[in-house]
Coordinates of C-alpha atoms and ligand atoms in Angstrom, one line a residue:
X298 CA -15.1 4.7 -73.2
X299 CA -18.5 4.3 -70.9
X300 CA -20.4 5.2 -74.4
X301 CA -18.9 2.1 -76.0
X302 CA -19.9 -0.8 -73.7
X303 CA -17.3 -3.8 -74.5
X304 CA -20.5 -6.3 -75.3
X305 CA -18.2 -9.4 -76.3
X306 CA -16.6 -8.6 -72.5
X307 CA -19.9 -8.8 -71.0
X308 CA -21.0 -11.9 -73.0
X309 CA -18.0 -13.8 -72.0
X310 CA -18.7 -12.7 -68.1
X311 CA -22.0 -13.7 -68.2
X312 CA -21.1 -16.9 -70.1
X313 CA -18.3 -18.0 -67.9
X314 CA -20.9 -17.2 -64.7
X315 CA -23.5 -19.7 -66.2
X316 CA -20.8 -22.4 -66.9
X317 CA -19.9 -21.8 -62.9
X318 CA -23.2 -22.3 -61.8
X319 CA -23.9 -24.9 -64.3
X320 CA -20.8 -27.1 -63.2
X321 CA -22.1 -26.4 -59.8
X322 CA -25.2 -27.6 -59.5
X323 CA -24.3 -30.8 -61.4
X324 CA -21.7 -30.9 -58.8
X325 CA -24.0 -30.9 -56.3
X326 CA -26.7 -33.0 -58.3
X327 CA -24.0 -36.0 -58.5
X328 CA -22.6 -35.3 -54.9
X329 CA -26.3 -36.0 -53.6
X330 CA -26.6 -39.1 -56.2
X331 CA -23.6 -40.9 -54.7
X332 CA -24.3 -39.4 -51.5
X333 CA -27.8 -41.5 -51.7
X334 CA -26.2 -44.9 -52.8
X335 CA -25.0 -46.5 -50.0
X336 CA -24.6 -49.9 -48.8
X337 CA -24.9 -49.9 -44.7
X338 CA -24.1 -53.4 -42.8
X339 CA -24.6 -53.8 -39.3
X340 CA -22.7 -56.7 -38.1
X341 CA -24.0 -56.3 -34.6
X342 CA -27.7 -57.2 -36.0
X343 CA -27.3 -61.0 -37.0
X344 CA -30.3 -62.4 -39.3
X345 CA -29.6 -66.1 -38.2
X346 CA -27.0 -69.1 -38.7
X347 CA -27.0 -70.2 -42.4
X348 CA -27.7 -73.6 -42.6
X349 CA -25.4 -75.7 -44.9
X350 CA -28.4 -77.2 -46.8
X351 CA -29.7 -74.0 -48.5
X352 CA -27.3 -75.0 -51.6
X353 CA -29.0 -78.1 -52.5
X354 CA -29.9 -79.7 -55.6
X355 CA -33.4 -81.6 -56.6
X356 CA -33.4 -84.7 -59.0
X357 CA -36.7 -86.4 -60.3
X358 CA -37.6 -88.8 -62.5
X359 CA -38.9 -86.3 -65.3
X360 CA -37.7 -85.9 -68.9
X361 CA -34.1 -86.3 -68.9
X362 CA -33.1 -85.2 -65.5
X363 CA -32.0 -88.8 -64.1
X364 CA -32.6 -91.2 -67.1
X365 CA -30.7 -89.4 -70.1
X366 CA -28.8 -87.1 -67.6
X367 CA -27.3 -88.2 -64.5
X368 CA -27.8 -91.6 -65.8
X369 CA -27.3 -92.2 -69.7
X370 CA -25.9 -95.9 -70.5
X371 CA -25.8 -95.3 -74.0
X372 CA -23.5 -91.9 -74.1
X373 CA -20.0 -92.8 -74.3
X374 CA -19.3 -90.0 -71.6
X375 CA -20.7 -92.7 -69.1
X376 CA -19.3 -95.1 -67.0
X377 CA -19.9 -99.0 -66.7
X378 CA -22.4 -98.3 -64.5
X379 CA -24.1 -96.0 -66.9
X380 CA -23.1 -92.6 -65.3
X381 CA -22.4 -89.6 -67.1
X382 CA -18.5 -88.7 -65.9
X383 CA -19.1 -85.5 -67.5
X384 CA -22.4 -84.5 -65.6
X385 CA -20.8 -86.0 -62.2
X386 CA -17.7 -83.6 -62.9
X387 CA -20.1 -80.4 -63.3
X388 CA -22.5 -81.8 -60.4
X389 CA -19.1 -81.9 -58.1
X390 CA -17.8 -78.2 -59.2
X391 CA -22.1 -77.1 -58.2
X392 CA -20.9 -78.7 -55.5
X393 CA -24.3 -78.9 -53.6
X394 CA -24.7 -79.6 -49.8
X395 CA -27.9 -81.8 -50.7
X396 CA -30.0 -83.5 -53.1
X397 CA -33.7 -84.4 -53.2
X398 CA -34.7 -87.6 -55.0
X399 CA -37.1 -88.8 -56.5
X400 CA -39.8 -86.4 -57.1
X401 CA -41.8 -83.8 -57.3
X402 CA -44.9 -85.0 -58.8
X403 CA -43.3 -88.1 -59.7
X404 CA -43.4 -89.3 -56.4
X405 CA -46.9 -90.1 -56.3
X406 CA -46.2 -93.0 -57.9
X407 CA -43.0 -94.4 -57.2
X408 CA -42.7 -97.5 -55.5
X409 CA -39.1 -97.7 -54.1
X410 CA -39.0 -101.7 -54.4
X411 CA -39.2 -100.9 -58.1
X412 CA -35.3 -99.3 -57.7
X413 CA -33.4 -101.5 -55.8
X414 CA -31.4 -105.0 -56.6
X415 CA -30.5 -106.7 -59.8
X416 CA -30.5 -104.2 -62.6
X417 CA -32.1 -106.7 -65.0
X418 CA -34.8 -107.6 -62.8
X419 CA -36.0 -103.9 -62.1
X420 CA -39.9 -103.3 -63.7
X421 CA -39.6 -100.4 -66.3
X422 CA -42.7 -98.7 -66.4
X423 CA -44.6 -95.7 -67.8
X424 CA -44.1 -92.5 -66.2
X425 CA -48.0 -91.3 -65.6
X426 CA -46.9 -87.8 -64.6
X427 CA -44.2 -86.7 -66.8
X428 CA -44.6 -89.1 -70.0
X429 CA -41.6 -91.7 -71.0
X430 CA -40.7 -94.4 -69.4
X431 CA -38.7 -95.1 -66.5
X432 CA -36.1 -97.9 -65.9
X433 CA -35.2 -97.4 -62.8
X434 CA -31.6 -98.5 -63.2
X435 CA -30.9 -95.4 -61.2
X436 CA -32.5 -96.1 -58.0
X437 CA -32.0 -95.7 -54.1
X438 CA -28.6 -97.2 -54.2
X439 CA -27.3 -95.4 -56.8
X440 CA -28.8 -92.1 -55.7
X441 CA -26.8 -92.8 -52.3
X442 CA -23.2 -93.4 -54.0
X443 CA -24.1 -90.5 -56.2
X444 CA -24.7 -88.4 -52.8
X445 CA -21.3 -90.0 -51.5
X446 CA -19.4 -89.2 -54.8
X447 CA -20.5 -85.4 -54.9
X448 CA -20.0 -85.5 -50.7
X449 CA -23.6 -84.5 -50.0
X450 CA -26.5 -85.0 -47.8
X451 CA -29.5 -87.4 -49.5
X452 CA -33.1 -86.3 -48.8
X453 CA -35.6 -89.2 -50.0
X454 CA -39.7 -88.0 -50.7
X455 CA -42.1 -90.7 -49.9
X456 CA -45.0 -91.5 -51.8
X457 CA -48.2 -91.0 -49.5
X458 CA -50.6 -90.7 -52.1
X459 CA -50.1 -94.3 -53.4
X460 CA -47.5 -96.1 -51.0
X461 CA -48.4 -97.4 -47.6
X462 CA -47.2 -96.5 -44.4
X463 CA -45.4 -99.6 -44.2
X464 CA -44.0 -99.2 -47.2
X465 CA -42.4 -96.1 -46.3
X466 CA -41.0 -97.7 -42.9
X467 CA -39.8 -100.5 -45.0
X468 CA -37.8 -98.0 -47.0
X469 CA -36.3 -96.0 -43.6
X470 CA -35.4 -100.2 -42.5
X471 CA -33.6 -100.5 -46.2
X472 CA -31.9 -97.4 -46.0
X473 CA -30.8 -96.9 -42.1
X474 CA -31.5 -100.6 -40.6
X475 CA -28.5 -102.1 -38.8
X476 CA -29.9 -105.1 -37.1
X477 CA -30.8 -108.8 -38.8
X478 CA -34.0 -107.9 -40.4
X479 CA -35.6 -108.8 -43.6
X480 CA -35.3 -105.1 -45.8
X481 CA -31.6 -104.2 -44.2
X482 CA -30.6 -107.7 -45.0
X483 CA -32.1 -107.1 -48.4
X484 CA -29.5 -103.9 -49.1
X485 CA -26.9 -105.9 -47.5
X486 CA -27.6 -108.4 -50.3
X487 CA -27.5 -105.7 -53.0
X488 CA -24.3 -105.0 -52.0
X489 CA -24.4 -102.3 -49.3
X490 CA -23.2 -103.8 -45.9
X491 CA -23.4 -100.5 -43.9
X492 CA -26.5 -98.5 -43.6
X493 CA -26.9 -95.2 -45.7
X494 CA -28.1 -93.3 -42.5
X495 CA -30.7 -91.2 -44.6
X496 CA -31.6 -88.5 -42.0
X497 CA -33.9 -86.4 -44.0
X498 CA -37.2 -88.0 -45.2
X499 CA -40.3 -85.8 -46.8
X500 CA -43.9 -86.7 -46.3
X501 CA -45.3 -86.4 -49.7
X502 CA -45.0 -83.2 -52.6
X503 CA -47.5 -80.5 -53.2
X504 CA -49.7 -83.1 -52.0
X505 CA -52.6 -80.7 -52.2
X506 CA -52.6 -80.2 -55.9
X507 CA -55.1 -82.0 -57.1
X508 CA -55.0 -81.9 -60.7
X509 CA -51.3 -83.7 -60.4
X510 CA -53.0 -86.6 -58.5
X511 CA -52.7 -85.2 -54.8
X512 CA -54.9 -87.0 -52.8
X513 CA -55.2 -84.6 -50.1
X514 CA -57.2 -81.4 -50.2
X515 CA -58.1 -81.5 -47.3
X516 CA -55.3 -80.6 -44.7
X517 CA -57.0 -82.8 -41.4
X518 CA -56.8 -85.8 -43.4
X519 CA -53.2 -85.2 -45.0
X520 CA -52.5 -84.7 -40.9
X521 CA -54.3 -87.8 -39.7
X522 CA -52.9 -90.1 -42.8
X523 CA -49.3 -88.5 -41.8
X524 CA -49.6 -90.0 -38.3
X525 CA -49.6 -93.4 -39.6
X526 CA -46.6 -93.1 -41.8
X527 CA -44.7 -90.8 -39.4
X528 CA -45.4 -93.8 -36.3
X529 CA -43.8 -96.3 -38.5
X530 CA -40.9 -94.5 -40.4
X531 CA -40.1 -93.2 -36.8
X532 CA -40.4 -96.4 -34.7
X533 CA -37.9 -98.0 -37.7
X534 CA -35.8 -95.3 -36.6
X535 CA -36.3 -92.2 -34.2
X536 CA -33.2 -90.4 -35.4
X537 CA -34.5 -89.5 -38.8
X538 CA -36.0 -86.1 -39.3
X539 CA -39.3 -85.6 -41.2
X540 CA -40.4 -82.4 -43.9
X541 CA -44.4 -81.7 -43.7
X542 CA -45.8 -80.9 -47.0
X543 CA -46.7 -77.1 -47.2
X544 CA -48.2 -75.3 -49.5
X545 CA -47.4 -71.7 -50.7
X546 CA -50.5 -70.1 -50.7
X547 CA -52.3 -71.8 -48.7
X548 CA -52.2 -70.6 -45.0
X549 CA -55.3 -72.7 -43.5
X550 CA -53.3 -76.0 -44.9
X551 CA -50.1 -74.7 -43.5
X552 CA -51.8 -74.1 -39.9
X553 CA -53.4 -77.3 -40.0
X554 CA -50.5 -79.0 -41.0
X555 CA -48.3 -77.3 -38.3
X556 CA -51.1 -77.7 -35.4
X557 CA -51.7 -81.1 -36.2
X558 CA -48.1 -82.4 -36.7
X559 CA -46.0 -80.0 -34.5
X560 CA -43.4 -82.2 -32.5
X561 CA -43.3 -84.9 -34.9
X562 CA -41.8 -82.9 -38.0
X563 CA -38.5 -80.9 -38.6
X564 CA -39.5 -79.0 -41.5
X565 CA -42.3 -77.6 -43.2
X566 CA -41.5 -77.2 -47.5
X567 CA -42.3 -74.3 -49.3
X568 CA -42.0 -74.4 -53.1
X569 CA -40.9 -71.2 -55.3
X570 CA -40.8 -70.9 -59.5
X571 CA -40.9 -68.1 -61.0
X572 CA -40.8 -66.7 -64.3
X573 CA -40.9 -63.7 -66.8
X574 CA -44.1 -61.9 -68.0
X575 CA -44.2 -61.2 -71.8
X576 CA -42.8 -57.8 -72.5
X577 CA -41.7 -57.1 -68.8
X578 CA -37.9 -58.6 -67.9
X579 CA -38.3 -56.9 -64.8
X580 CA -41.2 -58.8 -63.3
X581 CA -39.4 -61.6 -62.8
X582 CA -37.4 -59.9 -60.2
X583 CA -40.6 -58.7 -58.8
X584 CA -41.7 -62.0 -58.2
X585 CA -38.7 -63.1 -56.2
X586 CA -39.8 -59.8 -53.9
X587 CA -43.1 -61.4 -53.6
X588 CA -41.6 -64.9 -52.6
X589 CA -39.5 -63.1 -49.9
X590 CA -42.5 -61.6 -48.6
X591 CA -44.5 -64.7 -48.6
X592 CA -41.5 -66.7 -47.2
X593 CA -41.6 -64.1 -44.4
X594 CA -45.5 -64.4 -43.9
X595 CA -45.2 -68.3 -43.8
X596 CA -42.7 -68.0 -41.1
X597 CA -45.1 -65.9 -39.2
X598 CA -47.5 -68.4 -39.3
X599 CA -44.9 -70.9 -38.3
X600 CA -44.1 -69.4 -35.3
X601 CA -47.6 -68.6 -34.3
X602 CA -48.3 -72.1 -34.5
X603 CA -45.6 -74.1 -33.4
X604 CA -43.8 -74.2 -30.3
X605 CA -40.1 -73.8 -29.9
X606 CA -39.9 -76.4 -27.3
X607 CA -42.2 -79.2 -27.1
X608 CA -43.9 -79.9 -24.1
X609 CA -46.4 -82.8 -23.0
X610 CA -45.4 -85.2 -25.6
X611 CA -47.0 -88.5 -25.3
X612 CA -44.7 -91.3 -24.2
X613 CA -46.7 -93.6 -26.4
X614 CA -45.6 -92.2 -29.5
X615 CA -42.5 -94.4 -28.4
X616 CA -40.1 -91.7 -30.3
X617 CA -38.6 -88.4 -29.3
X618 CA -40.3 -85.0 -30.2
X619 CA -38.3 -82.2 -32.1
X620 CA -35.7 -80.4 -30.0
X621 CA -35.2 -77.4 -32.4
X622 CA -37.5 -75.0 -33.6
X623 CA -39.8 -76.0 -36.9
X624 CA -37.7 -74.9 -39.9
X625 CA -38.9 -74.1 -43.8
X626 CA -37.6 -76.5 -46.6
X627 CA -37.6 -74.5 -49.8
X628 CA -37.3 -78.3 -51.1
X629 CA -37.9 -76.9 -54.8
X630 CA -37.3 -73.3 -56.3
X631 CA -36.1 -72.2 -59.6
X632 CA -37.1 -70.5 -62.6
X633 CA -39.7 -71.8 -65.0
X634 CA -40.2 -69.7 -68.1
X635 CA -42.8 -73.0 -69.9
X636 CA -40.3 -73.2 -73.4
X637 CA -39.9 -76.7 -74.4
X638 CA -41.4 -79.8 -73.2
X639 CA -41.7 -81.8 -71.0
X640 CA -44.4 -79.0 -69.6
X641 CA -42.1 -76.0 -70.7
X642 CA -39.7 -77.5 -68.5
X643 CA -36.4 -77.6 -70.8
X644 CA -35.4 -74.3 -70.4
X645 CA -32.5 -72.2 -71.7
X646 CA -31.5 -69.4 -69.5
X647 CA -30.6 -66.0 -70.3
X648 CA -27.9 -64.1 -68.1
X649 CA -30.5 -62.1 -67.0
X650 CA -31.8 -65.6 -65.3
X651 CA -28.5 -65.9 -63.7
X652 CA -28.8 -62.3 -61.9
X653 CA -32.3 -63.5 -60.8
X654 CA -31.1 -66.7 -59.1
X655 CA -28.3 -64.5 -57.6
X656 CA -31.1 -62.5 -56.1
X657 CA -33.1 -65.4 -55.1
X658 CA -30.1 -66.5 -53.1
X659 CA -29.9 -63.1 -51.5
X660 CA -33.6 -63.7 -50.3
X661 CA -33.0 -67.1 -49.1
X662 CA -29.9 -66.0 -47.4
X663 CA -31.6 -63.0 -45.5
X664 CA -34.4 -65.5 -44.0
X665 CA -31.6 -67.9 -42.6
X666 CA -33.2 -67.5 -39.3
X667 CA -35.7 -70.2 -40.7
X668 CA -34.7 -71.5 -43.7
X669 CA -33.4 -74.7 -43.0
X670 CA -32.7 -75.8 -46.5
X671 CA -33.5 -74.9 -50.2
X672 CA -32.9 -77.2 -53.3
X673 CA -33.1 -76.1 -56.6
X674 CA -35.2 -78.0 -59.1
X675 CA -33.8 -79.7 -61.1
X676 CA -30.1 -80.0 -61.4
X677 CA -30.1 -81.6 -64.9
X678 CA -31.7 -81.1 -68.1
X679 CA -35.2 -79.9 -66.3
X680 CA -35.2 -76.3 -65.5
X681 CA -31.5 -76.7 -64.8
X682 CA -28.0 -75.5 -64.5
X683 CA -26.5 -78.6 -66.8
X684 CA -28.0 -79.6 -69.7
X685 CA -26.8 -82.6 -72.0
X686 CA -26.9 -84.2 -74.8
X687 CA -25.7 -87.4 -76.0
X688 CA -22.4 -85.8 -76.9
X689 CA -21.8 -83.4 -74.3
X690 CA -22.7 -81.1 -71.7
X691 CA -22.6 -77.6 -70.4
X692 CA -23.3 -75.1 -67.8
X693 CA -26.2 -72.5 -68.1
X694 CA -26.0 -69.0 -66.9
X695 CA -27.6 -70.0 -63.2
X696 CA -24.9 -72.6 -62.9
X697 CA -22.1 -69.8 -61.9
X698 CA -24.7 -67.9 -59.1
X699 CA -25.3 -71.5 -57.4
X700 CA -21.9 -72.4 -57.6
X701 CA -20.3 -68.8 -56.4
X702 CA -22.8 -68.4 -53.6
X703 CA -22.4 -72.1 -52.4
X704 CA -18.5 -71.3 -52.0
X705 CA -18.4 -68.3 -50.6
X706 CA -21.3 -67.8 -48.2
X707 CA -20.4 -68.0 -44.9
X708 CA -22.0 -69.1 -41.6
X709 CA -24.0 -66.5 -40.4
X710 CA -26.2 -63.5 -42.1
X711 CA -25.9 -59.7 -40.7
X712 CA -28.2 -56.9 -41.9
X713 CA -27.4 -55.2 -44.9
X714 CA -29.3 -52.6 -47.1
X715 CA -28.4 -50.9 -49.9
X716 CA -29.6 -47.8 -51.0
X717 CA -29.9 -47.2 -55.1
X718 CA -31.8 -45.6 -57.9
X719 CA -35.0 -47.6 -58.9
X720 CA -34.8 -49.4 -62.1
X721 CA -38.5 -50.1 -62.0
X722 CA -41.4 -49.4 -60.0
X723 CA -40.2 -50.2 -56.5
X724 CA -37.4 -52.2 -57.9
X725 CA -34.0 -51.4 -56.6
X726 CA -30.7 -51.6 -59.0
X727 CA -28.8 -53.0 -56.1
X728 CA -29.9 -56.0 -53.9
X729 CA -27.7 -56.9 -51.2
X730 CA -27.0 -59.5 -48.5
X731 CA -24.1 -60.3 -46.3
X732 CA -22.9 -63.2 -44.9
X733 CA -20.0 -63.2 -41.5
X734 CA -17.7 -65.6 -40.0
X735 CA -17.3 -63.7 -37.0
X736 CA -14.2 -66.0 -35.7
X737 CA -11.9 -64.3 -38.9
X738 CA -13.3 -61.3 -38.8
X739 CA -14.7 -61.8 -42.5
X740 CA -17.7 -60.4 -44.3
X741 CA -18.8 -62.1 -48.1
X742 CA -20.9 -59.2 -49.0
X743 CA -23.4 -60.4 -52.2
X744 CA -24.6 -57.3 -54.7
X745 CA -26.7 -58.0 -57.3
X746 CA -26.8 -55.3 -59.9
X747 CA -29.5 -55.0 -62.1
X748 CA -28.6 -51.7 -63.6
X749 CA -27.6 -51.9 -67.1
X750 CA -25.4 -49.2 -65.9
X751 CA -22.4 -48.9 -62.9
X752 CA -23.5 -47.9 -59.8
X753 CA -21.2 -46.4 -57.3
X754 CA -22.4 -46.8 -53.8
X755 CA -20.1 -45.6 -50.3
X756 CA -19.8 -48.1 -47.6
X757 CA -20.7 -47.7 -44.2
X758 CA -19.5 -50.6 -41.6
X759 CA -21.1 -50.4 -38.2
X760 CA -20.6 -46.5 -38.7
X761 CA -17.5 -47.3 -40.2
X762 CA -17.5 -45.1 -43.5
X763 CA -14.9 -47.1 -45.4
X764 CA -14.2 -51.1 -46.0
X765 CA -11.3 -52.9 -46.3
X766 CA -12.0 -55.0 -49.6
X767 CA -9.7 -58.1 -49.9
X768 CA -11.0 -59.9 -53.2
X769 CA -13.6 -59.2 -55.6
X770 CA -15.5 -61.7 -57.5
X771 CA -17.0 -60.3 -60.4
X772 CA -20.0 -62.5 -62.7
X773 CA -21.1 -61.0 -65.9
X774 CA -22.4 -62.1 -68.9
X775 CA -22.2 -61.1 -72.8
X776 CA -25.1 -59.3 -72.9
X777 CA -28.2 -59.3 -70.5
X778 CA -29.7 -62.0 -72.9
X779 CA -26.9 -63.9 -73.6
X780 CA -27.1 -68.1 -73.2
X781 CA -25.0 -70.5 -73.1
X782 CA -26.1 -73.5 -75.8
X783 CA -25.6 -77.3 -76.4
X784 CA -25.5 -76.4 -80.2
X785 CA -22.4 -74.4 -79.4
X786 CA -20.9 -76.4 -76.1
X787 CA -17.3 -74.4 -76.4
X788 CA -18.8 -70.7 -75.9
X789 CA -19.4 -69.7 -72.7
X790 CA -21.2 -66.2 -72.3
X791 CA -20.6 -66.0 -68.6
X792 CA -17.6 -64.6 -67.5
X793 CA -16.2 -64.8 -64.1
X794 CA -13.3 -62.8 -62.7
X795 CA -11.4 -63.0 -59.3
X796 CA -9.4 -60.0 -58.6
X797 CA -7.0 -59.6 -55.4
X798 CA -7.5 -55.9 -54.0
X799 CA -6.6 -55.6 -50.1
X800 CA -7.1 -51.6 -50.2
X801 CA -9.2 -49.8 -48.0
X802 CA -12.4 -48.3 -50.0
X803 CA -14.7 -45.7 -49.1
X804 CA -16.9 -46.6 -52.2
X805 CA -17.0 -49.2 -55.0
X806 CA -18.4 -48.9 -58.4
X807 CA -20.7 -51.9 -58.9
X808 CA -20.5 -53.5 -62.7
X809 CA -24.0 -53.5 -65.0
X810 CA -25.8 -56.1 -64.8
X811 CA -23.6 -58.0 -62.4
X812 CA -23.0 -60.6 -59.3
X813 CA -20.2 -59.2 -57.4
X814 CA -18.8 -60.8 -53.6
X815 CA -16.8 -58.9 -52.2
X816 CA -14.6 -60.4 -49.4
X817 CA -14.3 -57.9 -46.9
X818 CA -12.1 -57.8 -44.0
X819 CA -13.2 -56.2 -40.2
Ligands
AHR276 O1 -39.9 -79.5 -60.5 C1 -41.2 -79.6 -61.5 C2 -42.2 -79.9 -60.6 O2 -42.7 -79.0 -60.3 C3 -42.2 -81.2 -59.3 O3 -42.5 -82.0 -59.9 C4 -43.3 -80.7 -58.9 O4 -43.4 -80.7 -57.4 C5 -43.8 -79.1 -59.2 O5 -44.4 -78.9 -59.0

């Protein structure tokens, strides 16, 4: 028998052994991969309390944001005051906590008196900054009413370029005055007996931008000029809070402004727009990572140049110094792909842009400790979540993450980190942030999965290797480049699914190219 070796038996045995070896190698690799994918949450490490005002919006006299969007007397969808009711309904659904008005760069030519009083007396004028003509039929009072209808806080931006300190102070008096003064009475005569109590006021916008009619390339001049505005505005109403103009990428400007105005200001601004480099769809996410780095650097600069507790305040200022640490106002942020006029701001957003919006919000939440407000720029038609034509309006893809984050972020952010495969250079598939409500013991875990594949990751919450997941909200697009468009208003490429689970899970498979919000009970 030994002479006749059974070749086929040997072959079979060898192939069985190879098969077993391959399977075990595959198992080892798979286990290693899923062992590498994890979400670690440390509820003991707080990243700060979340300001309610990070879910703000911005509206400007630019293109059809206000006139032709929010206000459109020609549309059959508007009420007798010209307010587009379909837009208002969508704005309410978005539920911004704050709206900033009326610019933007436009503010450098805005005189608030042009937009109050009898509507037939208002003076239409050329929009020198963005083009077109503005009627100012939607002015201060209409803006305040709009904020009230939505239930949000107004922020007014003052013209410091071609306006004067007393013009700004008169605007404060018009809005907030309670005594028998000319401007408080003017408001009353316009039908508003009660003060508007506008608390937040910004001292200009992107003032260092010389090509944009900015008048203050020298930060020291900005500081000197602002003191005149500050004194008159604060003496008119000492309870108002001021936002100084900060400039991303100009540390010398920011340092001078903070040092020169510390104590008198409550916020300093930071603007962040991103777009996509041609042929590199993930570039937008790398750019948001850079924004986050810049936010943290800006914060270091704020800490180094301002004092948490203001001392030696001059009593002859006659108004009190700020009592809380200086905060950052990201009072314009958004996605600017330079598509259609004006100035490339009529943008149609893909599902990828919705992922970028959530990715941005994750960054802001991680900076909870020092970001006091953030305003998506802008709310309607211009770089916007809501688009209109005369007959209809739609929700762009970016509408959905803005809405869901606003609805589900809890009051504080805790440390959360993901380990997941890299998908483009140092870009990870999973980007996570976790908010907490310590009273009810609930977490909202926000996860953006950039990968075109499902990514399974294990949980580790304070050392415990499982999570009691109650609900999961899943936002997905039909395709990564799917868009909602006005020409097909009834088609929505975004799906928002809510799943009730109440299951203790060791891991979770995050859907491809999705935003998911997991409600977890501690
Ligand atoms: O949001 C559009 C413009 O972008 C704003 O007017 C300006 O502040 C920024 O540069």
